[in-house]
mmCIF file of C-alpha atoms in Angstrom:
data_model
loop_
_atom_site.group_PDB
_atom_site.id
_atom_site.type_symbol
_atom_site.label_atom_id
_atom_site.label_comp_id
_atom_site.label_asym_id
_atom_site.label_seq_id
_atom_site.Cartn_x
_atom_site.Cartn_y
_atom_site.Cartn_z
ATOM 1 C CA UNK A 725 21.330 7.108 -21.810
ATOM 2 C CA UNK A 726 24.113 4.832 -20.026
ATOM 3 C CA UNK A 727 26.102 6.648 -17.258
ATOM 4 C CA UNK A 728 29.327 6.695 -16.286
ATOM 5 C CA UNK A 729 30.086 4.158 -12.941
ATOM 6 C CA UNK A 730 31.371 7.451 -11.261
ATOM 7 C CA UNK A 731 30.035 10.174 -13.040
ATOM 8 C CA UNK A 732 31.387 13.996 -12.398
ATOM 9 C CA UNK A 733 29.393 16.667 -11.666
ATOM 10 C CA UNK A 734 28.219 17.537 -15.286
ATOM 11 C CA UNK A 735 27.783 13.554 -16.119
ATOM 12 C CA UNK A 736 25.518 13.486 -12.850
ATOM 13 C CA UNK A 737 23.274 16.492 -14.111
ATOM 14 C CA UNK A 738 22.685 14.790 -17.662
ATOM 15 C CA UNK A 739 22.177 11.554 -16.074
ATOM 16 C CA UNK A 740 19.350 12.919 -13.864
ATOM 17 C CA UNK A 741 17.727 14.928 -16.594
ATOM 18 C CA UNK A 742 18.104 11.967 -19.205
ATOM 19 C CA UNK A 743 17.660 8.590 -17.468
ATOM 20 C CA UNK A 744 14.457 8.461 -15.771
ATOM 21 C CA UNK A 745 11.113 8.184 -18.184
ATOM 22 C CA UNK A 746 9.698 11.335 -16.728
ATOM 23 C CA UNK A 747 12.161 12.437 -13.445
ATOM 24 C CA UNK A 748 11.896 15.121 -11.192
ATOM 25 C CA UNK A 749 12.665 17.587 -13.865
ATOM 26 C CA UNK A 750 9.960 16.140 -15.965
ATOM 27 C CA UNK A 751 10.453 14.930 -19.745
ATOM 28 C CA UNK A 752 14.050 14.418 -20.701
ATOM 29 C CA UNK A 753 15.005 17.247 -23.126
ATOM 30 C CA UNK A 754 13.948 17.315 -26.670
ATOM 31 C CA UNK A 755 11.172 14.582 -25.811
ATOM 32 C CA UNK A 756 7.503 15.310 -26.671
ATOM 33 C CA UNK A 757 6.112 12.148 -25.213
ATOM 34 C CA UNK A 758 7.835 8.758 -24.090
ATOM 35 C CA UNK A 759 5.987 5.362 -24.406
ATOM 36 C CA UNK A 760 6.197 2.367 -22.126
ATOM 37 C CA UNK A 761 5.403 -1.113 -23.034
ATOM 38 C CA UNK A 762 3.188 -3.325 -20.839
ATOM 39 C CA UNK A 763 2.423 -6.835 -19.991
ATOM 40 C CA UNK A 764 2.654 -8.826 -23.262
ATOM 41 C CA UNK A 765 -0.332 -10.991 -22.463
ATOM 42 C CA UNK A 766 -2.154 -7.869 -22.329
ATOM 43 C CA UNK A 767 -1.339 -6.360 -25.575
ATOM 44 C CA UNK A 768 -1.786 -9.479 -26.976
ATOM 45 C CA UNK A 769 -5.207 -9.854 -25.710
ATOM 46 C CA UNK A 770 -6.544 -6.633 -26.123
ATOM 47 C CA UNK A 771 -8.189 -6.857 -29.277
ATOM 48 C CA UNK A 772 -9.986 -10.011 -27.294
ATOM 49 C CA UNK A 773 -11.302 -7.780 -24.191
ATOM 50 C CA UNK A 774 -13.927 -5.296 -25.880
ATOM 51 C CA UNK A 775 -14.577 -2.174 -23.647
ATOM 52 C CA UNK A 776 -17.038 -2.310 -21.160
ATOM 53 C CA UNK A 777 -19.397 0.820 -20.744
ATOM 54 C CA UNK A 778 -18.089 1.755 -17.069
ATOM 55 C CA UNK A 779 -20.289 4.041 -15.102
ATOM 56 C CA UNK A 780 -18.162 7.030 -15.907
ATOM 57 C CA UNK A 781 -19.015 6.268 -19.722
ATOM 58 C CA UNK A 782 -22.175 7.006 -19.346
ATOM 59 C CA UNK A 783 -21.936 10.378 -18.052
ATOM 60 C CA UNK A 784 -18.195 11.331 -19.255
ATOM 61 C CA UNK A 785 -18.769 14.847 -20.697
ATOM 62 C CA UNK A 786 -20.189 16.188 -17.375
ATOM 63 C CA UNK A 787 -17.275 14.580 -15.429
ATOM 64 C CA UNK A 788 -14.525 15.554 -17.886
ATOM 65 C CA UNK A 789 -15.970 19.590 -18.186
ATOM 66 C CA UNK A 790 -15.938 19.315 -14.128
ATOM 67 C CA UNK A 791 -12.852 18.180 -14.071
ATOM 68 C CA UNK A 792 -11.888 21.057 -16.497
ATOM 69 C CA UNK A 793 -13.344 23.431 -13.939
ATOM 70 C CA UNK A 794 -11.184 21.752 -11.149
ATOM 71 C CA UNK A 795 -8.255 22.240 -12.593
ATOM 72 C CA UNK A 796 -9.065 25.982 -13.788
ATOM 73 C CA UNK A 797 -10.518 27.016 -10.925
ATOM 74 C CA UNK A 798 -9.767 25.564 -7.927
ATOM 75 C CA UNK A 799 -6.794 24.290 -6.073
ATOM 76 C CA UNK A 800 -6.456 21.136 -7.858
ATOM 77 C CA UNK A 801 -3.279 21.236 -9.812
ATOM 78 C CA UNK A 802 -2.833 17.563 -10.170
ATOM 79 C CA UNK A 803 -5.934 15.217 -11.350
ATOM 80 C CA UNK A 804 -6.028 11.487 -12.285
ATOM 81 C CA UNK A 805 -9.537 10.313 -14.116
ATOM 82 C CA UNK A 806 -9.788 5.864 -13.954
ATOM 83 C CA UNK A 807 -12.817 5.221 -16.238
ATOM 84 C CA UNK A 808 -13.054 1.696 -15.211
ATOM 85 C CA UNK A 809 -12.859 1.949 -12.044
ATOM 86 C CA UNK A 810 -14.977 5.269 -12.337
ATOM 87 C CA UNK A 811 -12.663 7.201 -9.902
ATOM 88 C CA UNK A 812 -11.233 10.859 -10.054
ATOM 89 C CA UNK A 813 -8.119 11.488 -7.988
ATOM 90 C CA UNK A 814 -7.016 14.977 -7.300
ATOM 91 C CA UNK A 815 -4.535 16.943 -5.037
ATOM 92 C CA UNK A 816 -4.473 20.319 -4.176
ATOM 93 C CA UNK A 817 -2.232 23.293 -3.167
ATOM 94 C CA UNK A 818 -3.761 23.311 0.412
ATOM 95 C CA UNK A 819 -2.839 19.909 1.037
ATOM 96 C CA UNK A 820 0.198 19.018 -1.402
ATOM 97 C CA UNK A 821 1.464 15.721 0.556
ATOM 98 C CA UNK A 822 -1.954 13.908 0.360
ATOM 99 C CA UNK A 823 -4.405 13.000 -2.275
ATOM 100 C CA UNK A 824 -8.212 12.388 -2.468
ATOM 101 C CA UNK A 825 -10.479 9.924 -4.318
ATOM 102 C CA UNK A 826 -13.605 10.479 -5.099
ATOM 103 C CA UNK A 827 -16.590 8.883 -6.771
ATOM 104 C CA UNK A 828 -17.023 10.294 -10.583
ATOM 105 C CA UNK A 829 -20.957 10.034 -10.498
ATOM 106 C CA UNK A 830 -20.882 11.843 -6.912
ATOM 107 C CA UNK A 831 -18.525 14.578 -8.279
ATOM 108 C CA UNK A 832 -21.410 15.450 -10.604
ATOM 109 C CA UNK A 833 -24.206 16.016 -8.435
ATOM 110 C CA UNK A 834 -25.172 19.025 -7.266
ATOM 111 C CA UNK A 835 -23.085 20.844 -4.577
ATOM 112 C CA UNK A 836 -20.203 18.010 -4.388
ATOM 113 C CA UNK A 837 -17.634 20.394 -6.131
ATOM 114 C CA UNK A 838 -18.515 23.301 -4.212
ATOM 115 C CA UNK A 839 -18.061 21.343 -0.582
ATOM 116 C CA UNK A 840 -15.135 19.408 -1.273
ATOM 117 C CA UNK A 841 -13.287 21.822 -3.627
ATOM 118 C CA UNK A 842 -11.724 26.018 -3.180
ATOM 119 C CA UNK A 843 -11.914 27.982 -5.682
ATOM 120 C CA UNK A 844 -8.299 30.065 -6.532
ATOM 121 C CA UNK A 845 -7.522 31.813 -9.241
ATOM 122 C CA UNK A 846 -5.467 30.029 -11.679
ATOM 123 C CA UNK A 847 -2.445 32.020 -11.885
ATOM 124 C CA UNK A 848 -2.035 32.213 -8.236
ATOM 125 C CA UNK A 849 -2.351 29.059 -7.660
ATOM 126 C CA UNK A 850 0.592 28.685 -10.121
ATOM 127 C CA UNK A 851 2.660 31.242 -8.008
ATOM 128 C CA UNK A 852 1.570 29.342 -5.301
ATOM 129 C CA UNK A 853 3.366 26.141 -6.628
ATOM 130 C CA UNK A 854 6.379 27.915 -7.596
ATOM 131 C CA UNK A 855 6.388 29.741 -4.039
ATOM 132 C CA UNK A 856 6.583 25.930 -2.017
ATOM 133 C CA UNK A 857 8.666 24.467 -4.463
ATOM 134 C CA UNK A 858 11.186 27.381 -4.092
ATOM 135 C CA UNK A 859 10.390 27.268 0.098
ATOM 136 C CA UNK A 860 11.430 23.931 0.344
ATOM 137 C CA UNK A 861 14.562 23.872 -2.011
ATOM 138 C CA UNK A 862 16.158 26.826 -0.725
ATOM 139 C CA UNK A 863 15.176 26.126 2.786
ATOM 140 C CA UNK A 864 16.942 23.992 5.648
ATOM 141 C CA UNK A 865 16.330 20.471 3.595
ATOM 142 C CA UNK A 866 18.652 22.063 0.843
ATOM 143 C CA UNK A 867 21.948 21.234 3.025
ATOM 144 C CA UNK A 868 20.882 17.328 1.723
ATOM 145 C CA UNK A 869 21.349 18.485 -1.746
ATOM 146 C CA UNK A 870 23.969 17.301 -3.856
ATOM 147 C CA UNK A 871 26.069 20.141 -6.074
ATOM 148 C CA UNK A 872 24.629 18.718 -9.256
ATOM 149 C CA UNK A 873 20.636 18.413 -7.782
ATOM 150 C CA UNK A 874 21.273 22.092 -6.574
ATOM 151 C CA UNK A 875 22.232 23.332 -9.856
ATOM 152 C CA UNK A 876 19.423 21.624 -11.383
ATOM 153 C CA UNK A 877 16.615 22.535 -9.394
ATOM 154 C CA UNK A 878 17.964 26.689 -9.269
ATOM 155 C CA UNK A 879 17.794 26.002 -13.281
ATOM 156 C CA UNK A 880 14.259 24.637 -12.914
ATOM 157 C CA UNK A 881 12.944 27.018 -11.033
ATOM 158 C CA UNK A 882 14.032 29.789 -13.090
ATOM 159 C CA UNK A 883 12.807 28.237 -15.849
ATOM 160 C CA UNK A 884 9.459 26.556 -14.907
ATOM 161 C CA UNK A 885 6.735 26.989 -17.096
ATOM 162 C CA UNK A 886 3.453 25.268 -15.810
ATOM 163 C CA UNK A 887 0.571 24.326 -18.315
ATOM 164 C CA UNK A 888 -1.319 27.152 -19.762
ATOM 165 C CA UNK A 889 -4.378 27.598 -18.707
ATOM 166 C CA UNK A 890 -5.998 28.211 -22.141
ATOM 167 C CA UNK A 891 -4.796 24.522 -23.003
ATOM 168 C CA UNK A 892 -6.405 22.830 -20.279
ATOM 169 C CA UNK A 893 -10.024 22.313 -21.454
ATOM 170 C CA UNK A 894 -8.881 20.853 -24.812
ATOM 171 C CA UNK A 895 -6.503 18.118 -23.589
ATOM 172 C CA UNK A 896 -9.291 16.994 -21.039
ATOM 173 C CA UNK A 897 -11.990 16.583 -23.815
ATOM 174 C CA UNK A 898 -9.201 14.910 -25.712
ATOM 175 C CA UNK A 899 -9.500 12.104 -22.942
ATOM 176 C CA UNK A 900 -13.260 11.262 -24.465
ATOM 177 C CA UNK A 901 -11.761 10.674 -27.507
ATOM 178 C CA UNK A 902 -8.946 8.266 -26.850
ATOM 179 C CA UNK A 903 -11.446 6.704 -24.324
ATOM 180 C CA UNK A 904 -13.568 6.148 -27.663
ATOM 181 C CA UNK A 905 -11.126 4.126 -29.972
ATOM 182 C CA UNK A 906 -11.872 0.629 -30.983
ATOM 183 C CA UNK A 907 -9.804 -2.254 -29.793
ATOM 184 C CA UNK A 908 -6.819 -0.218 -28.276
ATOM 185 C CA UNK A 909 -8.863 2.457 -25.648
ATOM 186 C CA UNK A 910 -8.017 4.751 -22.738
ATOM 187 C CA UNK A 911 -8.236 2.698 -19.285
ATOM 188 C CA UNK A 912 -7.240 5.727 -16.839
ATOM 189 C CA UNK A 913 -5.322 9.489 -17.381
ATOM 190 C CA UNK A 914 -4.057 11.903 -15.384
ATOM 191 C CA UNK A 915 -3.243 15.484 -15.739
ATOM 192 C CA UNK A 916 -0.275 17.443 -14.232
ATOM 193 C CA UNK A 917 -0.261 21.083 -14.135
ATOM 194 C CA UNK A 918 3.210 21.809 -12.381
ATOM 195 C CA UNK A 919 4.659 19.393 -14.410
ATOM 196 C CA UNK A 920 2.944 20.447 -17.542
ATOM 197 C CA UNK A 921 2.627 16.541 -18.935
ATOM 198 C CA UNK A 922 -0.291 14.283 -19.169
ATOM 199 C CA UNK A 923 -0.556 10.347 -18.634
ATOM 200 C CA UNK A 924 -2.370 7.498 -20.554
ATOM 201 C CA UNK A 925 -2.825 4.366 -20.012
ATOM 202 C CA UNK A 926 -4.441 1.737 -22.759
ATOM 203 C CA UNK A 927 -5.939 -1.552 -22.141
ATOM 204 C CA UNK A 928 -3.166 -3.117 -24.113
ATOM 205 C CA UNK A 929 -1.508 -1.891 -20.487
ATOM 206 C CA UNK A 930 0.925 0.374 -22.594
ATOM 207 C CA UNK A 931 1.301 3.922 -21.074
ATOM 208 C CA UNK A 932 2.500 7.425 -23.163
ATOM 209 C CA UNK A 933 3.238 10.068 -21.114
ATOM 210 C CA UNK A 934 2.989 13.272 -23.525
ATOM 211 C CA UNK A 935 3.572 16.887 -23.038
ATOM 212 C CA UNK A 936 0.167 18.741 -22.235
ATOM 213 C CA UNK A 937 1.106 21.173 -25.259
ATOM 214 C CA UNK A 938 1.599 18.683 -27.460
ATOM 215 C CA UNK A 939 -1.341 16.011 -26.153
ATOM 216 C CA UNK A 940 -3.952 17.716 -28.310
ATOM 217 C CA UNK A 941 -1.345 17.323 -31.532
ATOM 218 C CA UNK A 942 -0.768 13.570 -29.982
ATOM 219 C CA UNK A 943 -4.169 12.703 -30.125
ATOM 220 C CA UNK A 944 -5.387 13.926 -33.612
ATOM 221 C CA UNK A 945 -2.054 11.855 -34.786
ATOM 222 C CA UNK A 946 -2.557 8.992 -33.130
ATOM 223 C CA UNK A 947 -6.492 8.490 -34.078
ATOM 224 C CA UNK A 948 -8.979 7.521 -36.512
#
């Protein structure tokens, strides 16, 4: 979408809703999933570089179903899975401005889940997110608002519909499956609950970032 030079009020709103690939407000409207392109050496070379069974390959159904369980039943809300680097990146409602790494093979073992993660149930952990978000948009910081990123964000939150819960466990198995496509396979992912959207990246280094309700739907279309 090109914007005006000096946009009003309205042309600011649609701007910020339609111009970035996935902005504050998430998707732009009427978008199931965007696509972005990556290096052209890469995708050129892809069908040249032949996966390489990464540690997490070897154990990816107990790391995917625990990171199913994070996600359901902890304070995770936000998780990011690299399976060649064999890393699992989450962040939590009791510390929303940091992140943590941890080892995928480690997360597995017994007890690592239980000392590093808190269980919560899911839907207040989703009130939760909605209760900060509102906090800190209706609270002292919201004098730096602009008019239109006012009106937008008292839309949003009205509006806000995180991922369902019943939805979660089959777009994380669906990770297993893009991870297992021939030629053109799934390098990293990561999963957004507040948002409601999850990312892919290939190793053609070309990224789709998909709507969770839809990923399941995206996946079945978009493999053998």
């Amino acid at each position: 979408m090109n914007c005006p030079t000096l946009p009003d009020e309205d042309d600011k709103k649609l701007c910020v809703v339609h111009e970035a690939i996935v902005g504050t407000f998430g998707l732009p409207p009427d978008k199931l999933f965007v696509s972005i392109k990556g290096d052209p050496s890469l995708r050129e070379t892809a069908s040249l570089r032949p996966r390489q069974e990464s540690r997490i390959d070897l154990e990816a159904g107990k790391v995917l179903e625990t990171c199913d369980w994070l996600l359901r039943k902890t304070g995770c809300f936000s998780i990011y899975v690299g399976f060649n680097s064999s890393e699992v990146r989450t962040e939590s409602v009791f510390n929303p401005f940091n992140y943590e790494i941890h080892d995928a093979i480690a997360l597995i073992q017994p007890g690592y889940v239980e000392r590093h993660f808190v269980k919560v149930p899911y839907q207040k952990k989703m009130k939760i997110i909605g209760r900060v978000r509102n906090t800190v948009q209706t609270g002292p910081l919201r004098e730096y608002l602009p008019p239109h990123w006012r009106t937008l964000m008292d839309r949003q939150r009205e509006e806000w519909k995180p991922m369902a819960k019943k939805d979660i466990k089959q777009v994380v198995q669906s990770l297993n499956r893009l991870r297992g496509i021939e030629g053109y396979y799934l390098r990293n992912a990561a999963i957004s609950l507040s948002q409601g959207i999850v990312r892919a990246s290939f190793n053609c280094d070309g990224t789709y970032i998909v709507a969770a309700e839809y990923f399941p739907q995206f996946v079945e279309e978009n493999t053998p």
